Amino acid sequence: MAGLNCGVTVALLGVLLLGAARLPRGAEAYEIALPPGSGISVLIKPGTPTLPVKVCYIIISTRWETKLSIKAGESRVFSFSCQNPENHFVIEIQKNIDCVSGPCPSGEVQLQPSTSVLPALNRTFIWDVKAHKSIGLELQFSLPHLRQVGPGESCPDGVTHDISGRLDATVVRIGTFCSNGTVSRIKMQEGVKMALHLPWFNDRNVSGFSIANRSSVKRLCIIESVFEGEGSATLMSANYPDGFPEDELMTWQFIVPAHLRASVSFLHFSVSNCVKKEERVEYYIPGSTTNPEVFKLEDKQPGNMAGNFNLSLQGCDQDAQNPGILRLQFQVLVQRPQNESNKTYVVDLSNERAMSLTIEPRSNKPSTDSVPGCFVCLDPWTCSTNLTLTPGSKHKISFLCDDLTRLWINAEKNITCTDHRYCHRKSYSLQVPGYILQLPVQLHDFSWKLLVPKDSLSLALVPAQKLQQHTHERACNASFSYLLASAVPGQDLRFGFFCSGGSIEQIRVKQNISVTLRTFAPSFQQEASRQNLTVSFIPHFKEDGVFTVTPDRKSKVYLRTPNWDRGLPSLTSVSWNISVPHDQVACLTFLKERTGVVCQTGRAFMIIQEQRSHAEEIFSLEEEVLPKPSFRHHSFWVNISNCSPVSGKQLDLLFWVSLTPRTTDLTVIILTVVGGGALLLFALGLIICFVKKNKKKKISKGPAVGIYNGNINTQMPMQPKKFQKRRKDNDSHVYAVIDDTMVYGHLLQDSSGSFLQPEVATYQPFQGPMGDCPPSPPPTCSRAPTAKLTTDEPSPGSPPESESEPYTFSHPKDTNMSNGNTDIPLLDTHKPTEPGE
């Protein structure tokens, strides 16, 4: 039984082997015969499968192999055990050419054996040419020439060229190239190795290049790049991204039509550690009287070059312990010169000491082959994609760019005050200089940094046209606006964007500030005359910012706290001085009912103060509801003082002011007229009584003399707090009339000797301005409910207030009574802080 089983097993195994030895149905047989002495060898070997596939074999007669090697003078017939061998195998055809022991062949290189007799596999044709150092070899590529690609890049059609050279026994990789480029020739010495990779589906039957014998090039290689028209080429140093060979020289020759301009930009580079010589690039530029032009790799490279030019990379002797890596990737851009490239613009910064100007692309994205680059040229050949002009010199620039809207200008200027005695009350105009406006490139930003001594001076900004603050409710739609932000290190305070056409007449800031004019449309060139901001150095004050606002009669003025998107910074105080015309009434409205701020330390307050009556309304922004819309008949202050808020519970506040014409009630008019008439009749009666009384007391002797004695107290003694009438309610301090001639009566005589009648002086209330100081915030440690204070009535038990009077009697000082002002804010026992204190 055991023997039977063994026999069956052997029989089955034999059947399987016979079946496997048969060729698959439809399998094609191939024959490759290589001529003797041709130096050609063929190798079929497994490739790298992209997906897990079934095993495939090369069938040679009755042998199944995974590799097949054919040498010169041999012939092989073979087939594959699978129907898709291109997924399993690759084929390499290498030809060795010895130019050391014999002459080098020249002319067009043929594909041997022909692709028609080769199986449809991914194919690599390799030509390995060995030559003496004194012999130069030139590879000439037919149209459409070659384009160098970086490591890891693939070619669209799958056809790639790998080119290497030799330095003694070391192979140096020149680069990998695809079709459709500018590289037309590569010259080398001491040998070359060229590998042409063709995909299995490509039926190409020509190599596309030829070999020529030349004299020694005395360098690693020379790459020739030909531009038929506008375009660009990206090229790399040998062995890129690995290090360039030590102390070697590599040259690129560029053939450019005379009517076009070329510019060079270094994309990526690194330098090695040199112990002898210096790494550099050299240019032979047409028309230059100082050829070669030598540049460091860190320098800006030449541009706007007309005609052919050469670029060479020279290495150095490297440090053996720490050699470093020298490598270079650069781009050559050839384009048609624009009208602007023939113009030269003068930018005069000779009188500037603290200003910089940069012309740069709007986007940092590198230009593609189909998009020409934009270059700024400082002289005929020093061109770059961005250019920074330094102060103290006069610069001449030109542009090499097909579309100047792809560039913009950013400038910055510092205005510094170091001595407050010299800067006090000085003014400076913040205007974009004319030499910037005459450039054909749009201005993006112009920033002025205004710097003042700490706690000595503050700044006031006054626009030529009143400003509008940018808000969501009323956005700026002008071609430019001003961005105001603190320039104090570590302080994150942005007052916001402001544009012309609003109600803000002045902005005062406590200390250093940055004012940035930012443009939003090319029409700024036509509207540049509207930009004029004057800055003045003023006495120091303690508010972080004060806005002077005169609302427009026809529209609302929207105002918001600084740092709207991030919240008012901790312990910051800002005020708005809002003027109300005498014939208008202002309506103050807040956007939200509550601010939502949560204080970690301190308190957040808002104070609304009438400037005429000094009446104050104090609100705790953390605890209370914001006031509902209210009408203001006189100018008023709005002050907001922040605490140290909890993260995420910041303070931001938006409010608006609108004006309406002031209306007078008919009843008030009638009462005023009636009251005025009654007062007039009463005054006439008093005058008649005084006249009759004076006639009876007339004395025939000389004129009576009235003598004022300031040492006598003319007031009756009284107990403190018993006298209910205040001084302004009686006539004890008013001279109604002085009938007789005073002590200095001779001064009243006119030229004829008669006495002049003195005019009657009566008391008038003070009508002058109340000042422009914002209300002082209450102490942050206080916790008080909302309070409304007025000065219409004194507090109970207070002594009479003193007035500004033209005539008054002098009274002895009373230690138990005070004539000072009793109008003391509920939570503020000190007088308001004046600017400059």
Short mmCIF file of C-alpha atoms in Angstrom, two decimals, residues 456-814:
data_model
loop_
_atom_site.label_atom_id
_atom_site.label_comp_id
_atom_site.label_asym_id
_atom_site.label_seq_id
_atom_site.Cartn_x
_atom_site.Cartn_y
_atom_site.Cartn_z
CA SER A 456 7.93 113.38 29.19
CA LEU A 457 5.93 113.91 26.01
CA SER A 458 2.83 112.60 24.32
CA LEU A 459 1.64 112.76 20.71
CA ALA A 460 -1.27 114.46 18.97
CA LEU A 461 -2.41 113.47 15.48
CA VAL A 462 -4.47 115.97 13.50
CA PRO A 463 -5.72 114.97 10.01
CA ALA A 464 -6.24 117.40 7.15
CA GLN A 465 -9.69 115.85 6.76
CA LYS A 466 -11.61 114.41 9.69
CA LEU A 467 -11.25 110.66 10.12
CA GLN A 468 -13.72 107.81 10.33
CA GLN A 469 -13.02 104.69 12.40
CA HIS A 470 -13.47 101.45 10.48
CA THR A 471 -16.25 99.31 11.96
CA HIS A 472 -18.51 96.56 10.65
CA GLU A 473 -21.42 98.98 10.83
CA ARG A 474 -19.61 101.61 8.77
CA ALA A 475 -16.65 100.25 6.86
CA CYS A 476 -13.95 102.34 5.23
CA ASN A 477 -14.22 102.24 1.45
CA ALA A 478 -11.47 104.72 0.59
CA SER A 479 -8.36 103.83 -1.37
CA PHE A 480 -6.23 104.11 1.77
CA SER A 481 -6.53 104.16 5.54
CA TYR A 482 -4.36 104.65 8.61
CA LEU A 483 -3.58 101.88 11.07
CA LEU A 484 -2.71 103.22 14.52
CA ALA A 485 -0.94 100.88 16.92
CA SER A 486 1.28 101.22 19.95
CA ALA A 487 5.02 101.06 19.26
CA VAL A 488 5.89 100.38 22.89
CA PRO A 489 7.68 97.01 23.14
CA GLY A 490 5.45 94.40 24.72
CA GLN A 491 2.26 96.47 24.50
CA ASP A 492 -0.43 94.95 22.29
CA LEU A 493 -2.59 98.02 21.64
CA ARG A 494 -4.12 98.69 18.23
CA PHE A 495 -6.37 101.73 18.09
CA GLY A 496 -7.81 100.56 14.77
CA PHE A 497 -8.08 101.58 11.11
CA PHE A 498 -9.10 105.14 10.23
CA CYS A 499 -9.93 106.70 6.88
CA SER A 500 -10.93 110.18 5.76
CA GLY A 501 -14.54 111.32 5.66
CA GLY A 502 -15.56 110.97 9.30
CA SER A 503 -15.94 112.99 12.51
CA ILE A 504 -12.65 112.46 14.40
CA GLU A 505 -10.71 115.74 14.52
CA GLN A 506 -7.79 114.71 16.71
CA ILE A 507 -6.24 111.62 18.25
CA ARG A 508 -3.93 111.94 21.23
CA VAL A 509 -1.82 109.03 22.46
CA LYS A 510 0.25 108.74 25.60
CA GLN A 511 3.49 107.36 24.20
CA ASN A 512 5.20 105.70 21.21
CA ILE A 513 2.92 104.88 18.30
CA SER A 514 3.14 103.44 14.80
CA VAL A 515 1.08 105.10 12.07
CA THR A 516 0.79 102.96 8.94
CA LEU A 517 -0.75 104.28 5.74
CA ARG A 518 -2.09 101.24 3.87
CA THR A 519 -3.46 101.42 0.35
CA PHE A 520 -6.23 99.22 -1.01
CA ALA A 521 -6.57 100.31 -4.64
CA PRO A 522 -4.38 101.75 -7.42
CA SER A 523 -6.55 104.87 -7.32
CA PHE A 524 -4.47 106.00 -4.34
CA GLN A 525 -2.13 107.65 -6.81
CA GLN A 526 -4.95 110.02 -7.78
CA GLU A 527 -6.16 110.48 -4.18
CA ALA A 528 -2.72 110.95 -2.65
CA SER A 529 -3.38 114.65 -2.08
CA ARG A 530 -6.00 113.70 0.52
CA GLN A 531 -3.44 112.02 2.75
CA ASN A 532 -2.00 114.52 5.20
CA LEU A 533 -1.63 113.77 8.88
CA THR A 534 0.18 116.15 11.22
CA VAL A 535 1.83 114.88 14.39
CA SER A 536 2.76 117.19 17.27
CA PHE A 537 4.73 116.58 20.44
CA ILE A 538 2.60 117.74 23.38
CA PRO A 539 2.92 117.66 27.18
CA HIS A 540 2.64 114.18 28.63
CA PHE A 541 -0.75 112.96 29.89
CA LYS A 542 -1.86 109.71 31.50
CA GLU A 543 -4.64 108.57 29.19
CA ASP A 544 -3.64 105.84 26.73
CA GLY A 545 -5.71 107.54 24.04
CA VAL A 546 -8.05 110.52 23.67
CA PHE A 547 -10.26 111.03 20.61
CA THR A 548 -11.77 114.43 19.81
CA VAL A 549 -15.02 113.91 17.92
CA THR A 550 -17.47 116.34 16.30
CA PRO A 551 -20.34 114.22 14.97
CA ASP A 552 -21.71 114.78 11.50
CA ARG A 553 -25.17 116.30 11.49
CA LYS A 554 -26.31 113.99 8.70
CA SER A 555 -24.98 110.59 9.75
CA LYS A 556 -24.08 108.55 12.80
CA VAL A 557 -20.53 108.33 14.04
CA TYR A 558 -19.52 104.83 15.14
CA LEU A 559 -16.78 104.46 17.75
CA ARG A 560 -15.29 101.37 19.32
CA THR A 561 -12.64 100.48 21.84
CA PRO A 562 -9.10 99.60 20.66
CA ASN A 563 -8.15 95.98 20.00
CA TRP A 564 -11.70 95.19 18.94
CA ASP A 565 -10.85 91.66 17.84
CA ARG A 566 -8.80 90.79 20.95
CA GLY A 567 -10.30 93.04 23.64
CA LEU A 568 -9.07 96.21 25.31
CA PRO A 569 -5.67 95.54 26.95
CA SER A 570 -5.48 95.30 30.71
CA LEU A 571 -5.50 98.54 32.70
CA THR A 572 -5.97 100.65 29.59
CA SER A 573 -7.94 103.90 29.72
CA VAL A 574 -9.40 105.57 26.61
CA SER A 575 -11.58 108.68 26.34
CA TRP A 576 -13.72 110.33 23.68
CA ASN A 577 -14.30 114.10 23.78
CA ILE A 578 -17.58 114.49 21.89
CA SER A 579 -18.65 117.99 20.90
CA VAL A 580 -22.35 118.86 20.55
CA PRO A 581 -23.22 122.05 18.60
CA HIS A 582 -25.43 124.51 20.49
CA ASP A 583 -28.33 124.00 18.10
CA GLN A 584 -28.15 120.18 18.18
CA VAL A 585 -28.95 117.35 20.58
CA ALA A 586 -26.77 114.20 20.64
CA CYS A 587 -28.17 110.71 21.13
CA LEU A 588 -25.66 108.28 22.69
CA THR A 589 -26.41 104.59 21.99
CA PHE A 590 -24.50 101.42 22.96
CA LEU A 591 -24.55 98.28 20.82
CA LYS A 592 -24.89 95.76 23.65
CA GLU A 593 -26.67 95.72 27.00
CA ARG A 594 -23.65 94.20 28.76
CA THR A 595 -19.96 94.13 27.95
CA GLY A 596 -19.38 90.55 29.13
CA VAL A 597 -16.05 91.45 30.72
CA VAL A 598 -14.97 89.45 33.79
CA CYS A 599 -12.24 91.06 35.86
CA GLN A 600 -9.47 89.04 37.42
CA THR A 601 -8.08 92.03 39.32
CA GLY A 602 -9.27 95.62 39.50
CA ARG A 603 -12.54 97.04 38.20
CA ALA A 604 -13.72 98.14 34.74
CA PHE A 605 -15.59 101.45 34.67
CA MET A 606 -17.22 103.78 32.20
CA ILE A 607 -17.75 107.46 33.00
CA ILE A 608 -20.02 109.79 31.04
CA GLN A 609 -19.45 113.41 32.01
CA GLU A 610 -21.22 116.57 30.87
CA GLN A 611 -18.50 119.13 30.15
CA ARG A 612 -20.68 122.13 31.01
CA SER A 613 -22.14 121.01 34.31
CA HIS A 614 -19.45 118.42 35.15
CA ALA A 615 -22.25 115.98 36.01
CA GLU A 616 -20.88 112.41 35.96
CA GLU A 617 -22.49 109.03 35.45
CA ILE A 618 -20.31 106.11 36.55
CA PHE A 619 -21.02 102.55 35.43
CA SER A 620 -19.39 99.31 36.49
CA LEU A 621 -18.88 97.49 33.19
CA GLU A 622 -18.52 94.14 34.92
CA GLU A 623 -21.75 94.25 36.93
CA GLU A 624 -24.17 96.75 35.44
CA VAL A 625 -26.27 97.03 32.35
CA LEU A 626 -25.07 99.66 29.90
CA PRO A 627 -27.26 102.77 29.71
CA LYS A 628 -30.10 102.90 27.24
CA PRO A 629 -30.05 105.53 24.46
CA SER A 630 -29.80 108.98 26.09
CA PHE A 631 -29.91 112.55 24.81
CA ARG A 632 -27.06 114.96 25.49
CA HIS A 633 -27.66 118.70 25.10
CA HIS A 634 -24.05 119.73 25.68
CA SER A 635 -20.58 118.40 24.86
CA PHE A 636 -19.61 115.40 26.95
CA TRP A 637 -16.87 112.89 27.71
CA VAL A 638 -17.00 109.09 27.49
CA ASN A 639 -14.19 107.39 29.41
CA ILE A 640 -13.61 103.63 29.54
CA SER A 641 -11.05 102.18 31.96
CA ASN A 642 -10.32 98.48 31.88
CA CYS A 643 -9.36 96.05 34.61
CA SER A 644 -7.19 92.93 34.23
CA PRO A 645 -9.77 90.66 32.59
CA VAL A 646 -10.00 86.91 32.64
CA SER A 647 -8.88 85.24 29.42
CA GLY A 648 -11.78 84.90 27.01
CA LYS A 649 -13.85 87.53 28.87
CA GLN A 650 -12.31 90.63 27.29
CA LEU A 651 -13.73 94.13 27.18
CA ASP A 652 -14.92 95.47 23.85
CA LEU A 653 -17.47 98.22 23.45
CA LEU A 654 -19.09 99.85 20.43
CA PHE A 655 -21.31 102.91 20.56
CA TRP A 656 -22.55 105.58 18.20
CA VAL A 657 -23.62 109.21 18.39
CA SER A 658 -26.21 110.88 16.18
CA LEU A 659 -27.32 114.52 16.12
CA THR A 660 -30.81 115.99 15.78
CA PRO A 661 -31.80 119.70 15.70
CA ARG A 662 -32.62 121.18 19.09
CA THR A 663 -36.36 122.03 19.46
CA THR A 664 -37.83 124.57 21.96
CA ASP A 665 -41.18 123.97 23.74
CA LEU A 666 -43.85 126.67 23.12
CA THR A 667 -44.69 126.76 26.84
CA VAL A 668 -41.09 127.53 27.67
CA ILE A 669 -41.08 130.39 25.15
CA ILE A 670 -44.27 131.94 26.67
CA LEU A 671 -42.94 131.64 30.24
CA THR A 672 -39.64 133.18 29.20
CA VAL A 673 -41.36 136.16 27.57
CA VAL A 674 -43.66 136.72 30.56
CA GLY A 675 -40.81 136.41 33.03
CA GLY A 676 -38.64 138.77 31.05
CA GLY A 677 -41.40 141.37 30.96
CA ALA A 678 -41.95 141.17 34.72
CA LEU A 679 -38.23 141.56 35.39
CA LEU A 680 -38.11 144.59 33.11
CA LEU A 681 -40.97 146.29 34.97
CA PHE A 682 -39.35 145.50 38.31
CA ALA A 683 -36.02 147.01 37.17
CA LEU A 684 -37.73 150.21 36.02
CA GLY A 685 -39.41 150.57 39.41
CA LEU A 686 -36.10 150.20 41.22
CA ILE A 687 -34.46 152.84 39.04
CA ILE A 688 -37.28 155.35 39.74
CA CYS A 689 -37.01 154.77 43.51
CA PHE A 690 -33.22 155.24 43.54
CA VAL A 691 -33.47 158.49 41.56
CA LYS A 692 -35.99 160.03 43.97
CA LYS A 693 -33.99 158.98 47.02
CA ASN A 694 -30.76 160.44 45.68
CA LYS A 695 -32.34 163.84 45.04
CA LYS A 696 -33.37 164.13 48.70
CA LYS A 697 -29.90 163.27 50.06
CA LYS A 698 -27.95 165.64 47.85
CA ILE A 699 -25.38 167.61 49.95
CA SER A 700 -24.34 171.16 49.04
CA LYS A 701 -20.80 170.72 50.39
CA GLY A 702 -18.09 169.07 48.36
CA PRO A 703 -18.67 165.72 46.94
CA ALA A 704 -19.21 162.88 49.39
CA VAL A 705 -16.45 160.36 49.65
CA GLY A 706 -16.95 156.60 49.95
CA ILE A 707 -14.01 154.89 51.65
CA TYR A 708 -13.50 151.13 51.48
CA ASN A 709 -11.96 149.55 54.58
CA GLY A 710 -10.94 146.00 53.99
CA ASN A 711 -10.14 145.37 57.66
CA ILE A 712 -13.73 145.68 58.84
CA ASN A 713 -16.06 142.76 58.64
CA THR A 714 -19.25 144.10 57.08
CA GLN A 715 -21.18 140.91 57.54
CA MET A 716 -23.28 140.18 60.60
CA PRO A 717 -22.05 137.41 62.85
CA MET A 718 -23.80 134.16 62.21
CA GLN A 719 -23.67 130.61 63.37
CA PRO A 720 -22.22 128.02 60.97
CA LYS A 721 -24.83 126.04 59.02
CA LYS A 722 -27.61 128.46 60.12
CA PHE A 723 -27.47 130.80 57.18
CA GLN A 724 -29.66 129.10 54.60
CA LYS A 725 -29.18 131.55 51.75
CA ARG A 726 -26.03 131.26 49.72
CA ARG A 727 -24.03 134.25 48.75
CA LYS A 728 -25.20 134.27 45.20
CA ASP A 729 -28.82 134.45 46.42
CA ASN A 730 -28.45 137.89 48.06
CA ASP A 731 -26.89 141.20 47.08
CA SER A 732 -24.32 141.50 49.87
CA HIS A 733 -21.47 141.30 47.38
CA VAL A 734 -22.81 143.61 44.67
CA TYR A 735 -22.40 147.37 44.36
CA ALA A 736 -25.68 148.37 42.69
CA VAL A 737 -24.59 152.03 42.31
CA ILE A 738 -22.08 154.49 43.75
CA ASP A 739 -23.75 157.84 43.66
CA ASP A 740 -21.11 160.07 45.19
CA THR A 741 -17.69 160.67 43.91
CA MET A 742 -15.18 158.14 45.20
CA VAL A 743 -11.92 158.89 46.97
CA TYR A 744 -10.10 159.27 43.68
CA GLY A 745 -12.71 161.66 42.38
CA HIS A 746 -10.20 163.83 40.56
CA LEU A 747 -9.65 160.97 38.17
CA LEU A 748 -13.26 161.31 37.05
CA GLN A 749 -12.89 164.90 35.93
CA ASP A 750 -12.89 165.49 32.22
CA SER A 751 -11.02 168.22 30.41
CA SER A 752 -13.72 170.78 31.27
CA GLY A 753 -13.54 170.00 35.00
CA SER A 754 -16.89 168.30 35.27
CA PHE A 755 -17.31 164.88 36.84
CA LEU A 756 -18.00 161.84 34.74
CA GLN A 757 -20.76 159.49 35.84
CA PRO A 758 -19.31 156.01 36.63
CA GLU A 759 -20.86 152.99 34.93
CA VAL A 760 -22.75 150.48 37.00
CA ALA A 761 -20.91 147.09 37.34
CA THR A 762 -23.12 144.08 37.83
CA TYR A 763 -22.25 140.40 38.40
CA GLN A 764 -22.37 138.06 35.43
CA PRO A 765 -21.88 134.28 35.65
CA PHE A 766 -18.64 132.86 34.06
CA GLN A 767 -19.27 131.71 30.50
CA GLY A 768 -15.73 130.64 29.49
CA PRO A 769 -14.64 127.15 28.35
CA MET A 770 -14.59 124.38 30.88
CA GLY A 771 -11.33 122.79 29.61
CA ASP A 772 -10.58 119.64 27.62
CA CYS A 773 -9.47 117.26 30.35
CA PRO A 774 -11.17 113.86 30.34
CA PRO A 775 -12.85 112.69 33.53
CA SER A 776 -10.61 110.81 35.90
CA PRO A 777 -11.61 107.19 36.48
CA PRO A 778 -12.64 106.25 40.02
CA PRO A 779 -10.31 104.24 42.24
CA THR A 780 -10.28 100.67 40.97
CA CYS A 781 -10.65 99.29 44.51
CA SER A 782 -14.03 100.96 45.02
CA ARG A 783 -17.29 99.08 44.65
CA ALA A 784 -20.09 101.58 44.30
CA PRO A 785 -23.38 101.47 42.51
CA THR A 786 -24.17 103.78 39.65
CA ALA A 787 -24.33 107.37 40.83
CA LYS A 788 -25.44 110.53 39.08
CA LEU A 789 -23.89 113.71 40.44
CA THR A 790 -24.74 117.27 39.47
CA THR A 791 -23.55 120.64 40.64
CA ASP A 792 -26.96 122.28 40.60
CA GLU A 793 -27.32 122.04 44.42
CA PRO A 794 -24.63 121.74 47.09
CA SER A 795 -24.53 118.88 49.51
CA PRO A 796 -26.39 119.46 52.79
CA GLY A 797 -24.49 121.57 55.27
CA SER A 798 -21.89 122.76 52.77
CA PRO A 799 -20.69 126.36 52.97
CA PRO A 800 -21.46 128.83 50.16
CA GLU A 801 -19.49 128.26 47.00
CA SER A 802 -17.19 130.94 45.67
CA GLU A 803 -17.81 132.40 42.25
CA SER A 804 -15.67 134.23 39.77
CA GLU A 805 -16.76 137.81 40.51
CA PRO A 806 -15.60 141.20 39.19
CA TYR A 807 -16.33 142.99 42.52
CA THR A 808 -16.47 141.47 45.99
CA PHE A 809 -15.70 142.38 49.56
CA SER A 810 -12.80 140.83 51.36
CA HIS A 811 -13.61 138.76 54.43
CA PRO A 812 -11.33 137.49 57.14
CA LYS A 813 -10.48 133.84 56.93
CA ASP A 814 -12.78 131.60 58.92
#
